Short mmCIF file of C-alpha atoms in Angstrom, two decimals:
data_model
loop_
_atom_site.label_atom_id
_atom_site.label_comp_id
_atom_site.label_asym_id
_atom_site.label_seq_id
_atom_site.Cartn_x
_atom_site.Cartn_y
_atom_site.Cartn_z
CA UNK A 42 -73.53 27.52 -48.73
CA UNK A 43 -73.87 30.87 -47.05
CA UNK A 44 -76.09 32.34 -49.86
CA UNK A 45 -78.33 29.29 -50.03
CA UNK A 46 -78.59 28.43 -46.37
CA UNK A 47 -77.96 31.47 -44.24
CA UNK A 48 -79.96 33.86 -46.44
CA UNK A 49 -82.84 31.48 -46.91
CA UNK A 50 -85.88 33.72 -46.45
CA UNK A 51 -87.88 30.76 -45.18
CA UNK A 52 -85.73 30.66 -42.02
CA UNK A 53 -86.84 32.69 -39.07
CA UNK A 54 -84.79 35.80 -38.41
CA UNK A 55 -83.38 34.58 -34.99
CA UNK A 56 -81.92 31.25 -36.11
CA UNK A 57 -80.55 32.84 -39.24
CA UNK A 58 -78.45 35.19 -37.09
CA UNK A 59 -76.97 32.39 -34.94
CA UNK A 60 -76.15 30.22 -37.89
CA UNK A 61 -74.36 33.09 -39.58
CA UNK A 62 -72.27 33.67 -36.40
CA UNK A 63 -71.33 29.98 -36.18
CA UNK A 64 -70.23 29.98 -39.79
CA UNK A 65 -68.00 33.00 -39.25
CA UNK A 66 -66.38 31.33 -36.21
CA UNK A 67 -65.79 28.16 -38.18
CA UNK A 68 -64.01 30.12 -40.92
CA UNK A 69 -61.80 31.86 -38.36
CA UNK A 70 -60.89 28.48 -36.77
CA UNK A 71 -60.09 27.04 -40.16
CA UNK A 72 -57.72 29.93 -40.93
CA UNK A 73 -55.99 29.57 -37.54
CA UNK A 74 -55.53 25.85 -38.15
CA UNK A 75 -53.94 26.54 -41.51
CA UNK A 76 -51.57 29.09 -39.97
CA UNK A 77 -50.61 26.59 -37.22
CA UNK A 78 -49.84 23.85 -39.74
CA UNK A 79 -47.68 26.23 -41.79
CA UNK A 80 -45.80 27.28 -38.62
CA UNK A 81 -45.12 23.65 -37.62
CA UNK A 82 -43.86 22.83 -41.12
CA UNK A 83 -41.44 25.78 -41.08
CA UNK A 84 -40.17 24.84 -37.63
CA UNK A 85 -39.56 21.27 -38.74
CA UNK A 86 -37.57 22.46 -41.75
CA UNK A 87 -35.37 24.67 -39.54
CA UNK A 88 -34.73 21.77 -37.15
CA UNK A 89 -33.71 19.51 -40.03
CA UNK A 90 -31.31 22.17 -41.34
CA UNK A 91 -29.65 22.48 -37.92
CA UNK A 92 -29.28 18.71 -37.60
CA UNK A 93 -27.77 18.56 -41.07
CA UNK A 94 -25.04 21.09 -40.24
CA UNK A 95 -24.27 20.07 -36.58
CA UNK A 96 -22.39 16.83 -35.78
CA UNK A 97 -24.59 14.16 -34.24
CA UNK A 98 -24.51 14.04 -30.42
CA UNK A 99 -23.36 10.75 -28.92
CA UNK A 100 -24.66 9.57 -25.57
CA UNK A 101 -21.92 7.83 -23.57
CA UNK A 102 -21.77 6.48 -20.04
CA UNK A 103 -19.87 8.66 -17.60
CA UNK A 104 -16.49 7.05 -16.82
CA UNK A 105 -15.63 6.63 -13.12
CA UNK A 106 -13.04 9.09 -11.84
CA UNK A 107 -9.46 7.74 -11.71
CA UNK A 108 -8.50 6.31 -8.31
CA UNK A 109 -6.54 8.66 -6.09
CA UNK A 110 -3.53 7.88 -3.90
CA UNK A 111 -4.83 7.34 -0.37
CA UNK A 112 -1.61 8.53 1.26
CA UNK A 113 -1.45 11.85 -0.63
CA UNK A 114 -3.81 14.75 -0.06
CA UNK A 115 -2.03 17.34 -2.20
CA UNK A 116 -3.80 17.52 -5.62
CA UNK A 117 -0.70 18.97 -7.29
CA UNK A 118 1.35 15.95 -6.20
CA UNK A 119 -1.45 13.67 -7.37
CA UNK A 120 -1.16 15.27 -10.82
CA UNK A 121 2.64 14.92 -10.85
CA UNK A 122 2.39 11.24 -9.95
CA UNK A 123 -0.23 10.61 -12.62
CA UNK A 124 1.91 12.38 -15.22
CA UNK A 125 5.05 10.42 -14.32
CA UNK A 126 3.74 6.96 -13.40
CA UNK A 127 0.36 7.04 -15.13
CA UNK A 128 -2.93 6.81 -13.24
CA UNK A 129 -3.44 4.15 -10.61
CA UNK A 130 -4.98 0.92 -11.98
CA UNK A 131 -8.77 0.87 -12.25
CA UNK A 132 -10.80 -1.81 -10.52
CA UNK A 133 -14.59 -1.77 -10.66
CA UNK A 134 -16.52 -2.35 -7.47
CA UNK A 135 -17.99 -5.56 -8.87
CA UNK A 136 -14.49 -6.92 -9.50
CA UNK A 137 -13.06 -6.13 -6.06
CA UNK A 138 -12.38 -9.08 -3.80
CA UNK A 139 -12.63 -8.70 -0.07
CA UNK A 140 -9.29 -9.87 1.27
CA UNK A 141 -9.00 -11.73 4.55
CA UNK A 142 -6.30 -10.52 6.92
CA UNK A 143 -4.17 -13.16 8.63
CA UNK A 144 -4.46 -11.38 12.00
CA UNK A 145 -3.19 -12.27 14.53
CA UNK A 146 0.11 -13.38 12.99
CA UNK A 147 2.68 -14.94 15.32
CA UNK A 148 5.27 -15.92 12.80
CA UNK A 149 8.83 -17.04 12.28
CA UNK A 150 11.14 -16.58 9.30
CA UNK A 151 12.09 -19.87 7.60
CA UNK A 152 13.97 -18.64 4.53
CA UNK A 153 13.27 -20.94 1.59
CA UNK A 154 11.75 -23.59 3.86
CA UNK A 155 14.88 -25.62 4.46
CA UNK A 156 13.88 -26.36 8.07
CA UNK A 157 10.18 -26.64 7.35
CA UNK A 158 9.55 -29.79 9.38
CA UNK A 159 11.23 -28.32 12.47
CA UNK A 160 9.07 -25.23 12.08
CA UNK A 161 5.92 -27.31 11.74
CA UNK A 162 6.78 -29.24 14.89
CA UNK A 163 7.22 -25.95 16.78
CA UNK A 164 3.90 -24.67 15.46
CA UNK A 165 2.09 -27.85 16.50
CA UNK A 166 2.60 -27.15 20.20
CA UNK A 167 3.09 -23.36 20.51
CA UNK A 168 1.41 -20.10 19.55
CA UNK A 169 3.39 -19.91 16.27
CA UNK A 170 0.82 -19.85 13.44
CA UNK A 171 2.60 -18.44 10.38
CA UNK A 172 5.83 -18.88 8.42
CA UNK A 173 7.62 -16.29 6.31
CA UNK A 174 8.94 -18.13 3.23
CA UNK A 175 11.29 -16.56 0.64
CA UNK A 176 9.99 -16.47 -2.93
CA UNK A 177 12.43 -13.83 -4.19
CA UNK A 178 15.75 -12.98 -2.58
CA UNK A 179 18.29 -10.46 -3.84
CA UNK A 180 20.09 -13.25 -5.71
CA UNK A 181 16.95 -14.37 -7.56
CA UNK A 182 13.78 -16.45 -7.25
CA UNK A 183 13.69 -19.51 -5.03
CA UNK A 184 11.52 -21.45 -7.52
CA UNK A 185 11.16 -22.03 -11.25
CA UNK A 186 9.11 -19.15 -12.60
CA UNK A 187 7.02 -18.55 -15.71
CA UNK A 188 7.43 -14.76 -15.49
CA UNK A 189 9.04 -13.76 -18.83
CA UNK A 190 11.46 -11.18 -17.42
CA UNK A 191 12.63 -13.59 -14.71
CA UNK A 192 13.38 -16.18 -17.40
CA UNK A 193 15.02 -13.59 -19.65
CA UNK A 194 17.37 -12.49 -16.87
CA UNK A 195 18.06 -16.01 -15.59
CA UNK A 196 16.63 -15.06 -12.19
CA UNK A 197 14.48 -18.21 -11.94
CA UNK A 198 17.24 -20.65 -10.98
CA UNK A 199 15.63 -21.70 -7.68
CA UNK A 200 14.54 -25.28 -7.11
CA UNK A 201 11.99 -25.04 -4.28
CA UNK A 202 8.60 -26.65 -4.96
CA UNK A 203 6.54 -23.75 -3.64
CA UNK A 204 3.08 -25.26 -4.22
CA UNK A 205 4.08 -28.37 -2.27
CA UNK A 206 5.68 -26.28 0.49
CA UNK A 207 2.62 -24.06 0.82
CA UNK A 208 0.29 -27.08 0.80
CA UNK A 209 2.31 -28.78 3.56
CA UNK A 210 1.95 -25.66 5.74
CA UNK A 211 -1.78 -25.43 5.08
CA UNK A 212 -2.27 -29.08 6.01
CA UNK A 213 -0.79 -28.22 9.42
CA UNK A 214 -2.97 -25.13 9.81
CA UNK A 215 -0.06 -22.72 9.29
CA UNK A 216 -0.42 -19.59 7.14
CA UNK A 217 2.25 -18.75 4.56
CA UNK A 218 3.63 -15.24 4.10
CA UNK A 219 5.57 -15.02 0.83
CA UNK A 220 8.58 -12.71 1.28
CA UNK A 221 9.52 -10.88 -1.88
CA UNK A 222 12.72 -8.81 -1.90
CA UNK A 223 12.01 -5.81 -4.11
CA UNK A 224 14.63 -3.28 -5.15
CA UNK A 225 17.77 -4.97 -3.84
CA UNK A 226 18.48 -7.20 -6.83
CA UNK A 227 21.79 -8.80 -7.80
CA UNK A 228 20.57 -10.25 -11.10
CA UNK A 229 18.92 -7.25 -12.73
CA UNK A 230 22.05 -5.02 -12.86
CA UNK A 231 23.82 -7.68 -14.92
CA UNK A 232 20.95 -8.58 -17.23
CA UNK A 233 18.96 -5.34 -17.45
CA UNK A 234 21.10 -2.41 -16.23
CA UNK A 235 18.63 -0.04 -17.87
CA UNK A 236 16.16 -0.91 -15.09
CA UNK A 237 18.64 -0.08 -12.32
CA UNK A 238 19.93 3.07 -10.61
CA UNK A 239 22.54 4.71 -12.84
CA UNK A 240 24.37 8.01 -13.04
CA UNK A 241 23.73 10.54 -15.82
CA UNK A 242 26.26 8.75 -18.05
CA UNK A 243 24.40 5.45 -17.79
CA UNK A 244 26.87 3.81 -15.41
CA UNK A 245 25.55 1.57 -12.65
CA UNK A 246 25.89 2.89 -9.11
CA UNK A 247 27.12 0.56 -6.35
CA UNK A 248 26.38 1.20 -2.68
CA UNK A 249 28.96 0.28 0.00
CA UNK A 250 26.34 0.18 2.80
CA UNK A 251 24.35 -2.34 0.74
CA UNK A 252 27.19 -4.82 0.42
CA UNK A 253 28.59 -3.03 -2.63
CA UNK A 254 25.51 -3.95 -4.69
CA UNK A 255 23.55 -2.01 -7.28
CA UNK A 256 19.80 -1.48 -6.85
CA UNK A 257 16.80 -1.73 -9.16
CA UNK A 258 15.28 1.72 -9.74
CA UNK A 259 12.20 2.24 -7.52
CA UNK A 260 11.05 5.03 -9.87
CA UNK A 261 10.77 2.59 -12.79
CA UNK A 262 7.24 1.18 -13.38
CA UNK A 263 8.72 -1.69 -15.42
CA UNK A 264 10.46 -2.86 -12.25
CA UNK A 265 7.15 -2.59 -10.41
CA UNK A 266 5.44 -4.71 -13.08
CA UNK A 267 8.11 -7.42 -12.69
CA UNK A 268 7.60 -7.59 -8.91
CA UNK A 269 3.82 -7.69 -9.26
CA UNK A 270 4.05 -10.48 -11.83
CA UNK A 271 6.01 -12.55 -9.31
CA UNK A 272 3.47 -11.74 -6.60
CA UNK A 273 0.58 -12.87 -8.82
CA UNK A 274 2.40 -16.10 -9.65
CA UNK A 275 2.99 -17.11 -6.02
CA UNK A 276 -0.59 -16.17 -5.08
CA UNK A 277 -1.74 -18.80 -7.60
CA UNK A 278 0.66 -21.25 -5.93
CA UNK A 279 -1.09 -20.73 -2.60
CA UNK A 280 0.57 -17.83 -0.74
CA UNK A 281 -1.71 -16.37 1.96
CA UNK A 282 0.02 -12.98 2.01
CA UNK A 283 2.61 -11.09 -0.03
CA UNK A 284 5.28 -9.35 2.03
CA UNK A 285 7.50 -6.81 0.29
CA UNK A 286 11.00 -6.49 1.74
CA UNK A 287 13.68 -4.00 0.69
CA UNK A 288 10.82 -1.82 -0.46
CA UNK A 289 13.09 1.21 -0.33
CA UNK A 290 15.96 3.09 -1.94
CA UNK A 291 19.56 2.14 -1.03
CA UNK A 292 21.17 3.55 2.10
CA UNK A 293 24.20 5.82 1.94
CA UNK A 294 25.96 7.30 -1.06
CA UNK A 295 27.16 5.37 -4.11
CA UNK A 296 30.79 4.31 -4.22
CA UNK A 297 31.56 6.62 -7.16
CA UNK A 298 30.06 9.66 -5.45
CA UNK A 299 27.99 10.40 -8.57
CA UNK A 300 24.37 11.49 -8.33
CA UNK A 301 21.72 9.01 -9.46
CA UNK A 302 20.13 9.85 -12.80
CA UNK A 303 16.75 10.21 -11.10
CA UNK A 304 18.02 13.22 -9.12
CA UNK A 305 15.94 15.60 -11.27
CA UNK A 306 12.86 13.46 -10.78
CA UNK A 307 13.48 13.46 -7.04
CA UNK A 308 13.25 17.25 -6.98
CA UNK A 309 9.64 16.99 -8.16
CA UNK A 310 8.67 13.60 -6.76
CA UNK A 311 10.51 12.79 -3.50
CA UNK A 312 11.44 9.15 -2.89
CA UNK A 313 8.69 8.52 -0.39
CA UNK A 314 6.05 9.19 -3.05
CA UNK A 315 7.57 6.61 -5.38
CA UNK A 316 7.52 3.94 -2.65
CA UNK A 317 4.00 4.82 -1.57
CA UNK A 318 2.83 4.78 -5.20
CA UNK A 319 4.31 1.31 -5.70
CA UNK A 320 2.54 0.02 -2.57
CA UNK A 321 -0.76 1.57 -3.60
CA UNK A 322 -0.43 -0.02 -7.03
CA UNK A 323 0.30 -3.37 -5.35
CA UNK A 324 -2.68 -2.89 -3.06
CA UNK A 325 -4.97 -2.58 -6.06
CA UNK A 326 -3.40 -5.33 -8.18
CA UNK A 327 -2.96 -7.94 -5.43
CA UNK A 328 -5.08 -7.03 -2.43
CA UNK A 329 -8.16 -5.71 -4.24
CA UNK A 330 -8.11 -7.75 -7.45
CA UNK A 331 -6.89 -11.07 -6.01
CA UNK A 332 -8.10 -10.78 -2.42
CA UNK A 333 -4.65 -11.47 -0.89
CA UNK A 334 -3.27 -9.09 1.76
CA UNK A 335 -0.10 -7.05 1.28
CA UNK A 336 2.45 -6.18 3.96
CA UNK A 337 5.73 -4.25 3.83
CA UNK A 338 8.94 -4.38 5.89
CA UNK A 339 10.37 -1.08 7.12
CA UNK A 340 13.49 0.12 8.90
CA UNK A 341 12.55 0.82 12.51
CA UNK A 342 14.56 4.06 12.54
CA UNK A 343 11.93 5.68 10.29
CA UNK A 344 9.49 5.46 13.20
CA UNK A 345 11.46 8.19 14.95
CA UNK A 346 13.39 9.94 12.19
CA UNK A 347 11.51 11.51 9.30
CA UNK A 348 14.84 12.62 7.81
CA UNK A 349 16.12 9.03 7.60
CA UNK A 350 12.78 7.97 6.16
CA UNK A 351 13.05 10.53 3.38
CA UNK A 352 16.52 9.27 2.43
CA UNK A 353 15.28 5.75 1.72
CA UNK A 354 11.69 6.56 0.74
CA UNK A 355 9.99 5.11 3.81
CA UNK A 356 7.96 7.90 5.37
CA UNK A 357 6.39 6.57 8.54
CA UNK A 358 3.64 9.18 8.68
CA UNK A 359 2.23 8.28 5.23
CA UNK A 360 3.30 4.75 4.31
CA UNK A 361 0.70 3.33 6.69
CA UNK A 362 -2.01 5.23 4.79
CA UNK A 363 -1.44 3.41 1.49
CA UNK A 364 -4.20 0.91 2.20
CA UNK A 365 -2.00 -2.19 2.47
CA UNK A 366 -2.99 -4.66 5.19
CA UNK A 367 -0.11 -4.01 7.59
CA UNK A 368 3.43 -2.69 7.95
CA UNK A 369 6.26 -4.54 9.66
CA UNK A 370 8.94 -2.33 11.24
CA UNK A 371 12.14 -4.22 12.04
CA UNK A 372 12.59 -3.30 15.69
CA UNK A 373 15.87 -5.10 16.37
CA UNK A 374 17.60 -3.69 19.48
CA UNK A 375 21.00 -4.51 17.96
CA UNK A 376 20.34 -2.24 14.98
CA UNK A 377 20.11 1.00 16.95
CA UNK A 378 23.32 2.98 17.42
CA UNK A 379 25.26 2.19 20.58
CA UNK A 380 27.76 4.37 22.47
CA UNK A 381 30.83 2.48 21.27
CA UNK A 382 33.18 3.54 18.50
CA UNK A 383 32.97 0.08 17.00
CA UNK A 384 30.28 -1.77 15.06
CA UNK A 385 26.94 0.05 14.99
CA UNK A 386 28.41 2.67 17.31
CA UNK A 387 28.21 6.45 17.14
CA UNK A 388 30.06 7.20 20.39
CA UNK A 389 26.86 8.37 22.06
CA UNK A 390 23.97 5.91 21.86
CA UNK A 391 20.34 6.34 20.83
CA UNK A 392 17.35 8.26 22.02
CA UNK A 393 14.33 6.01 21.50
CA UNK A 394 10.88 7.03 22.66
CA UNK A 395 11.12 8.41 26.19
CA UNK A 396 14.55 7.01 27.06
CA UNK A 397 18.25 7.14 26.18
CA UNK A 398 20.09 3.87 25.44
CA UNK A 399 23.90 3.67 25.39
CA UNK A 400 23.68 -0.09 24.68
CA UNK A 401 20.24 -0.78 23.09
CA UNK A 402 20.90 -4.49 22.45
CA UNK A 403 21.12 -5.13 26.18
CA UNK A 404 17.58 -3.86 26.90
CA UNK A 405 15.19 -5.78 24.62
CA UNK A 406 11.91 -4.99 26.41
CA UNK A 407 12.55 -1.26 26.83
CA UNK A 408 13.75 -0.76 23.25
CA UNK A 409 10.62 -2.38 21.76
CA UNK A 410 8.39 -0.41 24.12
CA UNK A 411 10.01 2.91 23.30
CA UNK A 412 10.27 2.30 19.55
CA UNK A 413 6.51 1.75 19.43
CA UNK A 414 6.00 4.95 21.45
CA UNK A 415 8.12 6.79 18.88
CA UNK A 416 5.88 5.64 16.06
CA UNK A 417 2.51 6.20 17.68
CA UNK A 418 2.13 9.84 16.74
CA UNK A 419 1.73 8.66 13.16
CA UNK A 420 0.30 5.15 13.65
CA UNK A 421 -2.67 6.49 15.60
CA UNK A 422 -3.86 8.57 12.66
CA UNK A 423 -7.33 7.75 11.38
CA UNK A 424 -7.03 5.18 8.58
CA UNK A 425 -3.50 4.07 9.51
CA UNK A 426 -2.87 0.37 8.97
CA UNK A 427 -1.90 -2.27 11.55
CA UNK A 428 1.59 -2.77 12.98
CA UNK A 429 3.22 -6.20 13.00
CA UNK A 430 6.79 -5.72 14.27
CA UNK A 431 9.77 -7.86 13.34
CA UNK A 432 11.63 -8.82 16.54
CA UNK A 433 15.19 -10.00 17.11
CA UNK A 434 15.75 -13.74 17.56
CA UNK A 435 19.53 -13.74 17.01
CA UNK A 436 22.62 -12.75 18.97
CA UNK A 437 24.43 -9.70 17.59
CA UNK A 438 27.90 -11.02 18.42
CA UNK A 439 29.49 -8.62 15.92
CA UNK A 440 28.87 -5.74 18.33
CA UNK A 441 31.67 -4.73 20.76
CA UNK A 442 31.88 -6.51 24.09
CA UNK A 443 29.53 -4.96 26.62
CA UNK A 444 27.15 -3.73 23.94
CA UNK A 445 25.35 -7.00 23.19
CA UNK A 446 23.85 -9.92 25.07
CA UNK A 447 22.95 -13.49 24.20
CA UNK A 448 19.43 -13.72 22.81
CA UNK A 449 17.67 -16.87 23.99
CA UNK A 450 14.06 -17.63 24.81
CA UNK A 451 13.92 -15.07 27.65
CA UNK A 452 15.12 -12.13 25.57
CA UNK A 453 12.79 -13.04 22.70
CA UNK A 454 9.87 -13.32 25.12
CA UNK A 455 10.60 -9.90 26.58
CA UNK A 456 10.20 -8.34 23.14
CA UNK A 457 6.93 -10.19 22.48
CA UNK A 458 5.58 -9.09 25.87
CA UNK A 459 6.53 -5.48 25.08
CA UNK A 460 4.48 -5.69 21.86
CA UNK A 461 1.48 -6.97 23.79
CA UNK A 462 1.90 -4.36 26.53
CA UNK A 463 1.82 -1.65 23.85
CA UNK A 464 -1.58 -2.90 22.69
CA UNK A 465 -0.55 -4.82 19.56
CA UNK A 466 -1.37 -8.47 18.99
CA UNK A 467 1.05 -9.84 16.40
CA UNK A 468 4.75 -10.15 15.64
CA UNK A 469 7.38 -11.85 13.47
CA UNK A 470 10.75 -13.28 14.55
CA UNK A 471 13.90 -13.07 12.44
CA UNK A 472 16.83 -15.45 12.67
CA UNK A 473 18.91 -16.13 9.56
CA UNK A 474 19.72 -19.59 11.00
CA UNK A 475 16.01 -20.40 11.54
CA UNK A 476 16.64 -21.54 15.12
CA UNK A 477 13.89 -20.57 17.56
CA UNK A 478 13.96 -21.74 21.22
CA UNK A 479 10.68 -23.27 22.33
CA UNK A 480 10.71 -21.49 25.68
CA UNK A 481 10.20 -18.18 23.87
CA UNK A 482 6.59 -19.11 23.11
CA UNK A 483 3.30 -19.69 24.88
CA UNK A 484 1.45 -22.93 24.46
CA UNK A 485 -1.57 -22.88 22.19
CA UNK A 486 -3.96 -22.89 25.18
CA UNK A 487 -2.13 -19.99 26.84
CA UNK A 488 -2.15 -18.09 23.58
CA UNK A 489 -5.94 -18.42 23.25
CA UNK A 490 -6.42 -16.83 26.67
CA UNK A 491 -3.95 -14.08 25.82
CA UNK A 492 -5.63 -13.38 22.47
CA UNK A 493 -9.02 -13.00 24.18
CA UNK A 494 -7.56 -10.52 26.64
CA UNK A 495 -5.79 -8.72 23.81
CA UNK A 496 -9.03 -8.43 21.84
CA UNK A 497 -10.77 -6.78 24.80
CA UNK A 498 -7.85 -4.42 25.33
CA UNK A 499 -7.76 -3.54 21.62
CA UNK A 500 -11.46 -2.72 21.63
CA UNK A 501 -11.02 -0.43 24.62
CA UNK A 502 -7.98 1.17 22.99
CA UNK A 503 -9.92 1.76 19.76
CA UNK A 504 -12.70 3.48 21.66
CA UNK A 505 -10.19 5.64 23.51
CA UNK A 506 -8.44 6.55 20.25
CA UNK A 507 -11.75 7.46 18.58
CA UNK A 508 -12.54 9.71 21.53
CA UNK A 509 -9.11 11.37 21.34
CA UNK A 510 -9.46 11.96 17.59
CA UNK A 511 -12.91 13.46 18.07
CA UNK A 512 -11.55 15.82 20.74
CA UNK A 513 -8.62 16.83 18.52
CA UNK A 514 -10.94 17.48 15.56
CA UNK A 515 -13.17 19.65 17.73
CA UNK A 516 -10.18 21.60 19.03
CA UNK A 517 -8.85 22.12 15.50
CA UNK A 518 -12.26 23.26 14.32
CA UNK A 519 -12.31 25.90 17.03
CA UNK A 520 -8.90 27.09 15.84
CA UNK A 521 -10.25 27.32 12.30
CA UNK A 522 -7.98 24.85 10.53
CA UNK A 523 -6.14 21.56 10.47
CA UNK A 524 -2.81 20.98 12.16
CA UNK A 525 0.06 18.97 10.76
CA UNK A 526 1.80 16.42 12.99
CA UNK A 527 5.44 17.09 13.79
CA UNK A 528 7.75 14.10 14.02
CA UNK A 529 10.98 14.06 16.03
CA UNK A 530 14.35 13.48 14.41
CA UNK A 531 16.36 10.69 16.02
CA UNK A 532 20.11 10.71 16.51
CA UNK A 533 20.49 7.04 15.61
CA UNK A 534 21.81 6.25 12.12
CA UNK A 535 20.13 3.82 9.76
CA UNK A 536 20.83 0.27 10.79
CA UNK A 537 21.66 -2.59 8.48
CA UNK A 538 19.19 -5.36 7.72
CA UNK A 539 16.31 -6.24 5.50
#
């Protein structure tokens, strides 16, 4: 083409020059295009060779991080707990159920519901609005259960119709708190001793201060699973709340003097972490997955004695941070040490809160007031759960003369008033005979007025507490670090009771 067209002598000299230049540029562009195509082909071959030798990359969704224990800030302890107990159960946000607290609970203990009608009559005219009903005692379940381990052990010998009992309470507008005795178990040591506290030789340990009974092992997740299965079952039957009692290790030393086989575990994971871990597991399985609140009964002495709390695994400063709905310290005046040398006596008496009590049972208002003061250094922490104290509705006639008084309506009312004066709005009464004098209670109309006043006081108290916490945080920031609360050690020994 070049010889025929560009050198055509008939073309003028000017156009012939421009056409020749365009042709040269076209040839250069063609060569560059060829080089580019060859480069792309080589690059593609190299990419295919790499893909042939490398494993294929899989795109997966990022798994959510495992839930962390709310009551534990130490990452090393978190790791130890995960290694020993496994990670906390997962629950996706879409599967969480918002539970409804029963607040304010003004309840009475009715055992297995033997005196249900008398309780309902009392609730129909007074401020009483909740019953604590046994679903599992130390001797077994109060109803016929479908839980496999309960059937295997023969623990389901009870005859109470729980669904009918719960329904009868609901018809009357009364809430039902299902009391579930945890680690004090008389059936399990006989049927499944491997799940109970033993010495290194595999022999069961019996505890004189616990009535000579053996205990289920609070470090054993299989025991936890059994308790949670029972809780799930009674939730289906209609329970409005699950209350764990005896959620602790046994008091005192075993009769044989031998060390429990979990002694080595305890060196790494102190008892309090096992109890907290159980409650946090229950919080997820029952409170978050089923939408039913969890509460736990505690010895009142742990409010003032961190040492005593460590012995039984109930650490007051952290157990209220496990996320359960509320904790129920058993503030029975009769259970604090008196100055006698007889029953419940230490020859001195007890320091509680701001005061000293040689005969605590004789001063019901002051003991409740001071016990709550003892616990406030921990219970006022940010994120700490509600308090719902157990109060004494029985006469401790086993105490020496001069160290106890008759508990009637007046003495019960004094304790309730002390709870209200301290800024708390709910309580439970314990009497193993289920006998509660009517003059201990307000009428329903009086209670409504009181609750309104209490709500206003609680709001003011919350604002004051938030202000105090903000001031403390600012002061700590100026000091360049966080402080750790120090809790006093009480002189009173652990009392008996649930």
